XYZ file of C-alpha atoms in Angstrom:
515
model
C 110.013 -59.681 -256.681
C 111.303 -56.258 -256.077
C 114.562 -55.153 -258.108
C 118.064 -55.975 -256.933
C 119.019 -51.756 -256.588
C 116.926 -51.851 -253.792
C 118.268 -51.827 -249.533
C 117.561 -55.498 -248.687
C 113.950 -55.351 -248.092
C 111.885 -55.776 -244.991
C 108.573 -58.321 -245.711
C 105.553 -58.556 -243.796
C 103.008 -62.034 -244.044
C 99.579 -61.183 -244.258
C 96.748 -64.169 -243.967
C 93.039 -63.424 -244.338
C 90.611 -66.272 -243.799
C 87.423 -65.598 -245.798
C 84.324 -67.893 -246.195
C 85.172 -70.009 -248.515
C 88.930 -69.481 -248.703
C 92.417 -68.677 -247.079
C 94.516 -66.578 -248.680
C 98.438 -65.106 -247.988
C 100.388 -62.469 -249.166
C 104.312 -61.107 -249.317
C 104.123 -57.709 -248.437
C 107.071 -55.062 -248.416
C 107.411 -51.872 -246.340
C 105.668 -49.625 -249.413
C 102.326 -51.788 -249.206
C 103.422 -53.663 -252.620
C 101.814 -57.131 -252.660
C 104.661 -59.031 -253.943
C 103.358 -62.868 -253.451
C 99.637 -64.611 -253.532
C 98.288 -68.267 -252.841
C 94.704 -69.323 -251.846
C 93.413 -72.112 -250.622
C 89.738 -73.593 -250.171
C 88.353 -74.354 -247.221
C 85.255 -76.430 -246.126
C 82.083 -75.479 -245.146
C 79.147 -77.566 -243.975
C 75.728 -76.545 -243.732
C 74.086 -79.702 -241.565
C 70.678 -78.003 -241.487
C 69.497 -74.934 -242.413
C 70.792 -72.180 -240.896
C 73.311 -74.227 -239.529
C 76.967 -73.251 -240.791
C 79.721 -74.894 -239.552
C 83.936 -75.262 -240.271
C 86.861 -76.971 -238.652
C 89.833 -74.768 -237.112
C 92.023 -77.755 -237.849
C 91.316 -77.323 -241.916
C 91.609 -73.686 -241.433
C 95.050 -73.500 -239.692
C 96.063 -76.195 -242.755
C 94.938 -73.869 -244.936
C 96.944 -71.279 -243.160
C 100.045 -72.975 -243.390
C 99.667 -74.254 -246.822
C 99.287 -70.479 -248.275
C 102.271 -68.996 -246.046
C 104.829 -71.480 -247.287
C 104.009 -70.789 -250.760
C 103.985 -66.828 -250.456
C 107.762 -66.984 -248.707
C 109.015 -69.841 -251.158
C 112.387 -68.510 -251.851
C 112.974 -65.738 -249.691
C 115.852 -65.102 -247.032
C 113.929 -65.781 -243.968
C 115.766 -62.950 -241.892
C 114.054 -60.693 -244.032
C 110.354 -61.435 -242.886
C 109.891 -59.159 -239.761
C 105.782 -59.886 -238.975
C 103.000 -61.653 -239.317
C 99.394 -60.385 -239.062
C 95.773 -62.846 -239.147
C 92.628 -61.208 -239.884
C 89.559 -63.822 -240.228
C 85.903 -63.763 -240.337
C 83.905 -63.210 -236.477
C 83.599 -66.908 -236.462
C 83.517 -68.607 -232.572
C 85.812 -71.583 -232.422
C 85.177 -73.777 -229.197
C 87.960 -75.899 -227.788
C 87.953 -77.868 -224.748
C 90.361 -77.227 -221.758
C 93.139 -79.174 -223.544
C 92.512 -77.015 -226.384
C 90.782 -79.875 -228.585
C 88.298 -79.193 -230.882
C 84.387 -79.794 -229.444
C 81.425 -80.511 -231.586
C 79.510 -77.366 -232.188
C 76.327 -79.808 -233.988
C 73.760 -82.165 -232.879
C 75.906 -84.971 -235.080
C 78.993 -84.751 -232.404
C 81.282 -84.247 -234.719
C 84.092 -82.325 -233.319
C 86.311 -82.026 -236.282
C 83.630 -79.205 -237.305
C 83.639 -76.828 -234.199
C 83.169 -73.374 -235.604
C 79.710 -71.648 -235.610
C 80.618 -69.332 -239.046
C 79.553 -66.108 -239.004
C 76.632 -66.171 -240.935
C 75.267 -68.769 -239.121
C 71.420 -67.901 -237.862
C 70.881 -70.712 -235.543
C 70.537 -68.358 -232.675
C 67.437 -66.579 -233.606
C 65.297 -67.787 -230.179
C 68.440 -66.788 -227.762
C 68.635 -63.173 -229.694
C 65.418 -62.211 -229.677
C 65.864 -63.211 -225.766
C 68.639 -60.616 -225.469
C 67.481 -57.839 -227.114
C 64.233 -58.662 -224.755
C 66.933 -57.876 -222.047
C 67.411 -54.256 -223.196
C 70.666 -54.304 -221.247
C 72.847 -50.921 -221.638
C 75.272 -52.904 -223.373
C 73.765 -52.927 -226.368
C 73.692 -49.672 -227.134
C 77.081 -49.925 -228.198
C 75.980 -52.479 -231.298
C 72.907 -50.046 -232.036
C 70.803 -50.864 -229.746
C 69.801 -54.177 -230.860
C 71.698 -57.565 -230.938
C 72.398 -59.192 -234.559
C 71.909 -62.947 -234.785
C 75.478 -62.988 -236.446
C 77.237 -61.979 -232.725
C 78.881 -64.727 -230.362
C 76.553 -63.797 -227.239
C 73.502 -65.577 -228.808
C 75.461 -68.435 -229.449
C 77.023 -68.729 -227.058
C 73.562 -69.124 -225.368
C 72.589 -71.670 -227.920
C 75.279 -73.649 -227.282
C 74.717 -73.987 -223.458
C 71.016 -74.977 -224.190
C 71.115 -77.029 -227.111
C 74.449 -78.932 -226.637
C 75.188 -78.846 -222.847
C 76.908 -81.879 -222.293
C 78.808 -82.568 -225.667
C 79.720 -79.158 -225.714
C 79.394 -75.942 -223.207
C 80.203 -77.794 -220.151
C 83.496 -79.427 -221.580
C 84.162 -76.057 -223.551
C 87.705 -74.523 -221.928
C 88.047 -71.890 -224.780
C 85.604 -70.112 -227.175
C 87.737 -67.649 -230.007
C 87.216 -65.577 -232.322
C 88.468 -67.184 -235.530
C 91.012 -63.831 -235.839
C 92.144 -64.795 -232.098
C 92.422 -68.341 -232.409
C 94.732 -67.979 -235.371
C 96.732 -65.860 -233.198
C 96.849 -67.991 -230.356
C 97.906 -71.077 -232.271
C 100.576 -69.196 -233.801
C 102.133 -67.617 -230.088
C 100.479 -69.996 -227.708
C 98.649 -66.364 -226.022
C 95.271 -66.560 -225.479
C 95.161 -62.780 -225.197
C 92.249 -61.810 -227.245
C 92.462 -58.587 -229.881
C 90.287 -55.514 -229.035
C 88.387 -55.433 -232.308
C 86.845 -58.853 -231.767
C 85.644 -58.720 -228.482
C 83.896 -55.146 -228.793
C 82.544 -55.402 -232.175
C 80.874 -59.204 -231.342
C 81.355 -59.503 -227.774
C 80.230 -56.528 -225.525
C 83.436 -55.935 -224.344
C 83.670 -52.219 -223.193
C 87.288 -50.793 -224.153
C 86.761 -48.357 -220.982
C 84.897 -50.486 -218.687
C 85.703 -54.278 -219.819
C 83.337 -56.422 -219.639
C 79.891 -56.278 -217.717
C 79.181 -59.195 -215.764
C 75.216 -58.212 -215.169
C 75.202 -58.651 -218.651
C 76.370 -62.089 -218.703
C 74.213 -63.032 -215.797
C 71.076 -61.557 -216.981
C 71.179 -63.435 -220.189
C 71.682 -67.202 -218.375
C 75.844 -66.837 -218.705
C 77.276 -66.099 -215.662
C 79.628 -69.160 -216.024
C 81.352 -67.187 -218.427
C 82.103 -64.458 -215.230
C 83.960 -67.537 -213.707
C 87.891 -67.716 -212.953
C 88.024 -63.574 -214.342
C 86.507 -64.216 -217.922
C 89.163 -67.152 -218.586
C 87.158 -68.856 -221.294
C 86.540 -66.211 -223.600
C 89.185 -63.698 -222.442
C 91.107 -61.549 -219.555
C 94.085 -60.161 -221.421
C 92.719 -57.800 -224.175
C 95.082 -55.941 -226.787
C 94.683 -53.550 -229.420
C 95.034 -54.936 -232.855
C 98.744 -54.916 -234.696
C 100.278 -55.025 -230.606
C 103.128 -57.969 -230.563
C 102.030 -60.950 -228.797
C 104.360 -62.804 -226.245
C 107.839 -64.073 -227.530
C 106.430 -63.734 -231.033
C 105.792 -67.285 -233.309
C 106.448 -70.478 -231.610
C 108.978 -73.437 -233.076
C 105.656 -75.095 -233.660
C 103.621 -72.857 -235.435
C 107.427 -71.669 -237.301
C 107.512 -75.102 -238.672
C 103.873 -75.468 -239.766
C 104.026 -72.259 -241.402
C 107.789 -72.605 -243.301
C 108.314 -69.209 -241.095
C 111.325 -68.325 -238.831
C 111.037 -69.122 -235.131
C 110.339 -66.041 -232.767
C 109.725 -63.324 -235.819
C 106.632 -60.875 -234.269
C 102.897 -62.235 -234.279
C 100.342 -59.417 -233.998
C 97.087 -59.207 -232.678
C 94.789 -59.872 -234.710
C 91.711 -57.934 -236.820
C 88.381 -59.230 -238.290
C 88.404 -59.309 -242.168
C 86.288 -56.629 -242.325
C 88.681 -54.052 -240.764
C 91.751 -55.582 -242.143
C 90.214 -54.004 -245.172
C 89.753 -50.954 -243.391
C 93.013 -50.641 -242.343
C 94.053 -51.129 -245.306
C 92.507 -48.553 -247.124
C 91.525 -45.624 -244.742
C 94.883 -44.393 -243.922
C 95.798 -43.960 -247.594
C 97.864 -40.444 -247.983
C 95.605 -38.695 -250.523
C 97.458 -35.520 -250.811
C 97.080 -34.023 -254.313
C 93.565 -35.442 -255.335
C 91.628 -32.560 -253.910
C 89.182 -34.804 -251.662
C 87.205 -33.119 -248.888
C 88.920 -35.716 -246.400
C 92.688 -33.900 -246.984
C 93.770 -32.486 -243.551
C 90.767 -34.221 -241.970
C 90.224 -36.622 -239.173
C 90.333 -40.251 -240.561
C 86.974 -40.152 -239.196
C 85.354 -38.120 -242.405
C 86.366 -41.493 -244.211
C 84.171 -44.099 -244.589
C 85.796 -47.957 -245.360
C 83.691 -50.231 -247.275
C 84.484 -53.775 -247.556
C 82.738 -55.044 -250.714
C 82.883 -59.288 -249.677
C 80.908 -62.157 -249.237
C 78.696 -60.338 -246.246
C 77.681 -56.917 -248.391
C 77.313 -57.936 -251.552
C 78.442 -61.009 -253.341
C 75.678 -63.574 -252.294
C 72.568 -61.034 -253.038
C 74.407 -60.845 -256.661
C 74.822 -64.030 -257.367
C 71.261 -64.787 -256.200
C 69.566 -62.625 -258.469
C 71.814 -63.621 -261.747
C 72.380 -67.224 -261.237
C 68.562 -67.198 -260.079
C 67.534 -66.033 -263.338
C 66.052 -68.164 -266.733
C 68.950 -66.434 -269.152
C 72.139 -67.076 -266.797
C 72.901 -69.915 -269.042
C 72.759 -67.919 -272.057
C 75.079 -65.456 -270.006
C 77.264 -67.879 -269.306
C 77.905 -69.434 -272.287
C 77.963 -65.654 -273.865
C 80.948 -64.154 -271.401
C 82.747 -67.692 -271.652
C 82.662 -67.726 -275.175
C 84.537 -64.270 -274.706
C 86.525 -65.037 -271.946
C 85.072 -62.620 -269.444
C 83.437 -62.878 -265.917
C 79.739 -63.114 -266.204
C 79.622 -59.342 -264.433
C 82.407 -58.134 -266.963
C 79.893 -59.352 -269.600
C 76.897 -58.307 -267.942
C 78.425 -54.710 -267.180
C 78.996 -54.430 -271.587
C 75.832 -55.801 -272.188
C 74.355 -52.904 -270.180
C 76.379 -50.158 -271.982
C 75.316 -51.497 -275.147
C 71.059 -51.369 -274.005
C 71.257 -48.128 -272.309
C 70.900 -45.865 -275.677
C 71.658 -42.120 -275.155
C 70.656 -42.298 -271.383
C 72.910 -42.785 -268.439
C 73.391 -46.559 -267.569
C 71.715 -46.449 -264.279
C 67.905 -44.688 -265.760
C 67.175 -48.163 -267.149
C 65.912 -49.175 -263.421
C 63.272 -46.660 -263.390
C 60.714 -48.854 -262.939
C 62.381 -51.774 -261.112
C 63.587 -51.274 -257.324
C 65.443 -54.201 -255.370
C 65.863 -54.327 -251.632
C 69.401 -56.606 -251.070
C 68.230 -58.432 -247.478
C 67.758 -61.845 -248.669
C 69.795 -63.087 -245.015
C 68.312 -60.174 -242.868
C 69.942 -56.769 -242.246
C 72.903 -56.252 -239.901
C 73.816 -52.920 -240.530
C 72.006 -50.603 -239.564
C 68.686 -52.176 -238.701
C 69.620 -54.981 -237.661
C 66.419 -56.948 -238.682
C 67.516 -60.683 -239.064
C 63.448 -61.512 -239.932
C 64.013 -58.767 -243.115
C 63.696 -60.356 -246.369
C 64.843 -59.372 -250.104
C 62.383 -57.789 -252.606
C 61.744 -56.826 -255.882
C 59.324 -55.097 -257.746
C 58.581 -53.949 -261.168
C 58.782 -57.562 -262.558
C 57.477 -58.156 -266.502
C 56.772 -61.284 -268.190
C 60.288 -61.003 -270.049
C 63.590 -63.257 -269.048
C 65.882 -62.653 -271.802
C 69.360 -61.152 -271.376
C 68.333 -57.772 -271.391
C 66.009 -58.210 -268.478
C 68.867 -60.245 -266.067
C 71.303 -57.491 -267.059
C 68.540 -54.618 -266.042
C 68.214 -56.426 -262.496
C 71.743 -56.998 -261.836
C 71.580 -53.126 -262.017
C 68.811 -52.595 -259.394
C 70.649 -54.810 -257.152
C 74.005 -53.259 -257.281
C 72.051 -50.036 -257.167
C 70.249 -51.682 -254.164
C 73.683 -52.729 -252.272
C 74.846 -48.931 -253.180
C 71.523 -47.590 -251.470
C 72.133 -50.175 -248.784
C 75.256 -47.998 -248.343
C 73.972 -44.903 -248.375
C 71.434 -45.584 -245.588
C 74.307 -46.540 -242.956
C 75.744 -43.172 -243.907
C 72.848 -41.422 -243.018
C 72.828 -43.672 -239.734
C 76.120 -42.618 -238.774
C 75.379 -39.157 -239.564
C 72.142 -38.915 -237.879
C 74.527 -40.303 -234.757
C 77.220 -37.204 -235.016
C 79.438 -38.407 -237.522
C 80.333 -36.523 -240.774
C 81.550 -38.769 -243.809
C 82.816 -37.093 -246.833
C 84.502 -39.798 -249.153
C 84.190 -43.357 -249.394
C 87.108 -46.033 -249.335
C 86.205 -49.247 -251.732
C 88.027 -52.596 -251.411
C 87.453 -56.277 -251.670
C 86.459 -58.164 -254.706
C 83.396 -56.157 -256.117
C 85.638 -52.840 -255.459
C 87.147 -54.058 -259.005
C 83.921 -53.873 -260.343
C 83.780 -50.261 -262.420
C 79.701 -50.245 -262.688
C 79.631 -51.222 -258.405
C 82.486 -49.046 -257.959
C 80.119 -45.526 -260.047
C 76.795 -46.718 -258.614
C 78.246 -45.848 -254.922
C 80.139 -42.534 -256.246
C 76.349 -41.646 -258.045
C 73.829 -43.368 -255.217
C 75.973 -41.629 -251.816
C 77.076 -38.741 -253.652
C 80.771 -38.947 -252.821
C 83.983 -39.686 -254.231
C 85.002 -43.261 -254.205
C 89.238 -43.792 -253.530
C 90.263 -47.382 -254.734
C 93.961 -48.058 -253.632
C 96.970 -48.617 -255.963
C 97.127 -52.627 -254.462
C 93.264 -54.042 -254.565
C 94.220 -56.621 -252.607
C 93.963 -53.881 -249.385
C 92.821 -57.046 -247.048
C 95.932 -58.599 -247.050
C 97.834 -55.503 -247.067
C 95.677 -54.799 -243.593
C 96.798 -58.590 -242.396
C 100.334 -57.163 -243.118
C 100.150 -54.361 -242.005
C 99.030 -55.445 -238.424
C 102.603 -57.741 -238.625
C 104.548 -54.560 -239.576
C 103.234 -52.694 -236.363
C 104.421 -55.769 -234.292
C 107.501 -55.734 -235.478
C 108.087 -52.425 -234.500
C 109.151 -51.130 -237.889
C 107.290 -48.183 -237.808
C 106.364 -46.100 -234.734
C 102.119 -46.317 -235.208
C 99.573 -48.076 -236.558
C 99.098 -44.324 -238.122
C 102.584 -44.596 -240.124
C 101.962 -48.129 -241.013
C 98.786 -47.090 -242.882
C 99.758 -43.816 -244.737
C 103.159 -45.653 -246.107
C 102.097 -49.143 -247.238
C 98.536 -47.972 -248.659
C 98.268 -45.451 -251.618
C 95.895 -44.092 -253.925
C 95.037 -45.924 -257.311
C 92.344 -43.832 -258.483
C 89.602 -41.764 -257.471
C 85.993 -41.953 -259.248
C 83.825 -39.047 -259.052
C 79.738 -39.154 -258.552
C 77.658 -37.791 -261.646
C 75.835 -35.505 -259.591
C 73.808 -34.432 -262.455
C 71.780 -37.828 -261.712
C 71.661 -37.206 -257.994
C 67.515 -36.371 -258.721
C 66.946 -39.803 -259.694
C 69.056 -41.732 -257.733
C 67.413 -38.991 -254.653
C 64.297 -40.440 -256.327
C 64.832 -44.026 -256.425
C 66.449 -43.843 -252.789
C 63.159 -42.559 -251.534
C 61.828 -45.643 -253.313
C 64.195 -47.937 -251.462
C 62.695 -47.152 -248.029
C 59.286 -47.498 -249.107
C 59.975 -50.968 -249.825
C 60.939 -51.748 -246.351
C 58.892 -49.425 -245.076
C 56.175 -51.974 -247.150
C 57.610 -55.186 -245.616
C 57.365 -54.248 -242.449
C 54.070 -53.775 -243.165
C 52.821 -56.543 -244.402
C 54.951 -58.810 -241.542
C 51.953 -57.058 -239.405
C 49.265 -57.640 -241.238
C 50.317 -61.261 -241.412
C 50.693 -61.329 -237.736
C 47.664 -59.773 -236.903
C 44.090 -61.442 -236.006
């Protein structure tokens, strides 16, 4: 807790839900992180591709972690409270109830998580559609968005479900509505997985074309008509309910909300980096590039391929014997193979592509598949450690091809912005420096999510003028790590490599297909 020579501080609640977890942090007015608590949440899985969780166990969750971050402190000095969540679509009846979202009726679970790919039928439908609105999520529909299933929903579970449905949220917005009792929906949910237009709102031959013009009904009242942009303060601020659940003061500011993603973002790409000579100094935040290293980039295709392989119990009774993470472990065990050459030559001959779930960003390809090739006969230690290189080399190329997307679209990127749990990862952390040729900036508090959360509660409480101040004086730099660009040949190499491979699945998808 911050020294007693200090003014009385002003404290700002951030609460990210994640996949698996909730988690809550104290933040002050400098961005210092200054109390944590997690809790699990459930998941269910009833089929496959079918992922499901409850919004009741979530907002427990919620509350649970937010009395234990503000255990102790003077209640007069917490001045906001921001959500960020995954894109997650909660459906509640017109009482605001949960309704079943599975073929079981079971209403307690009545999210469709993010990563759910039940939808694949209604997307492929859409993106059939070729609507104009689409061009503003690259042309083609993901799975992952609410539109498809939305649709799903109205086909597969019409009378248990869509036509008692009153309300269907974005996790980020439901949070905020159950803490203010506004249904007002944040700006960053509705046009990143919605189709809402921040010029032109939202397009109601889009909705009719696709078999959802109920949703046009009564002005968009079921999935929203009052839109904000994210850290604005919503209505008279948290409600005597919602203040008791969460061991917070009545009436203290509730902001719009952000997706977990961004919260990340915000927490990281307004960092003041005066003094490290990056290319982005006196720029346009727009030559910065976020990159949220979580559960949807990278953590699942790593786990995969280690826990996949014949010597990850050797590995894991190796780093436990020393007390380290299995990737701490795997990470010395590299330096200690890779001789007089630099770490990331001993993947010459073996080449990963990461999209074991499909690919969102930027082909959005949900039928894409991971591969590897370059496989020997081996499956010692050596050999686990050597692919848990190509695929954080793969996840770093996966990286560098969305840069060249945005570039290829008119943007220019000059310096990446790392956070979320593999951003504490050194070898993850190079391998993007080496693989997109640019500096990397990791911020002085890692856990930039929840500073993002809090953040979004500091603009709401009107403590600082713009989501612009918020940003450059509660994030700051921790370090910056440089790319080796005397191995940009190979890496140029092995890139070239990387889009053969899909290039190669593609291909063979065809051949299957064909007569």
């Amino acid at each position: 807790m911050p020294g007693g020579d200090q003014e009385p501080g002003r404290y700002y609640v951030g609460v990210d839900v994640g996949t698996g977890s909730v988690r809550a942090a104290l933040v002050d007015q400098r961005g210092i992180l200054l109390a944590f608590a997690d809790q699990p949440i459930n998941k269910w899985e009833p089929q496959f591709n079918h992922h499901e969780q409850s919004s009741e166990d979530i907002w427990a969750a919620c509350c649970v972690v937010t009395k234990k971050v503000v255990q102790g402190i003077n209640s007069n000095q917490i001045r906001g409270l921001g959500f960020d969540a995954t894109c997650s679509l909660v459906v509640l009846d017109k009482q605001f109830r949960p309704l079943p979202v599975n073929h079981e009726g079971d209403s307690h679970r009545n999210i469709i998580m993010w990563l759910d790919h039940r939808a694949v039928s209604q997307v492929h439908r859409i993106n059939k559609t070729q609507h104009s609105v689409l061009q503003y999520v690259g042309g083609v529909m993901s799975v992952e968005m609410q539109a498809p299933k939305l649709l799903w929903l109205k086909e597969s579970l019409r009378e248990t479900c869509w036509d008692k449905a009153g309300h269907f949220f974005d996790l980020p917005d439901f949070l905020s509505w159950k803490a203010t009792g506004v249904t007002a929906r944040s700006l960053c949910s509705l046009v990143c997985k919605w189709t809402y237009s921040a010029e032109k709102g939202w397009d109601d031959s889009f909705w009719k074309m696709i078999g959802l013009e109920d949703l046009v009904a009564d002005n968009y009242s079921k999935i929203g008509n009052q839109v904000l942009p994210p850290g604005a303060s919503l209505g008279n601020g948290l409600t005597p309910e919602a203040a008791k659940d969460l061991g917070l003061p009545a009436g203290i500011a509730v902001a719009a909300s952000l997706i977990d993603a961004h919260a990340g973002g915000l927490g990281v790409i307004g960092t003041d980096v005066r003094g490290h000579g990056l290319a982005c100094e006196g720029q346009p935040v727009t030559s910065r590039l976020a990159v949220i290293c979580g559960t949807s980039s990278c953590h699942m295709g790593i786990d995969h391929m280690v826990q996949g392989h014949a010597a990850f119990p050797e590995l894991q009774a190796k780093a436990t014997a020393r007390c380290q993470s299995v990737y701490a472990y795997l990470n010395s065990h590299l330096d200690l193979i890779k001789k007089a050459q630099p770490v990331g030559f001993l993947t010459v001959d073996l080449h990963v592509w990461p999209d074991f779930h499909g690919n969102r960003s930027p082909l959005a390809d949900l039928t894409l598949k991971g591969m590897v090739t370059g496989l020997k006969l081996s499956q010692d230690l050596d050999d686990l450690a050597i692919l848990y290189l190509a695929t954080v080399q793969a996840i770093a190329f996966g990286t560098r091809l969305i840069i060249e997307a945005m570039e290829a679209a008119g943007h220019s990127i000059s310096t990446l912005f790392l956070c979320g749990g593999l951003s504490k990862n050194p070898l993850f952390v190079q391998m993007h420096a080496d693989i997109t040729g640019m500096p990397v900036v990791l911020s002085q508090e890692v856990e930039s999510v929840l500073v993002g959360a809090a953040i979004l509660g500091a603009c709401a409480s009107g403590d600082f003028t713009s989501v612009q101040e918020a940003m450059a004086r509660m994030s700051k730099v921790g370090k910056v790590v440089l790319p080796r660009l005397q191995d940009k040949r190979y890496y140029d190499k092995k890139y070239q490599v990387f889009l053969k491979l899909v290039e190669h699945q593609k291909e063979y998808a065809a051949i299957m297909k064909g007569d």
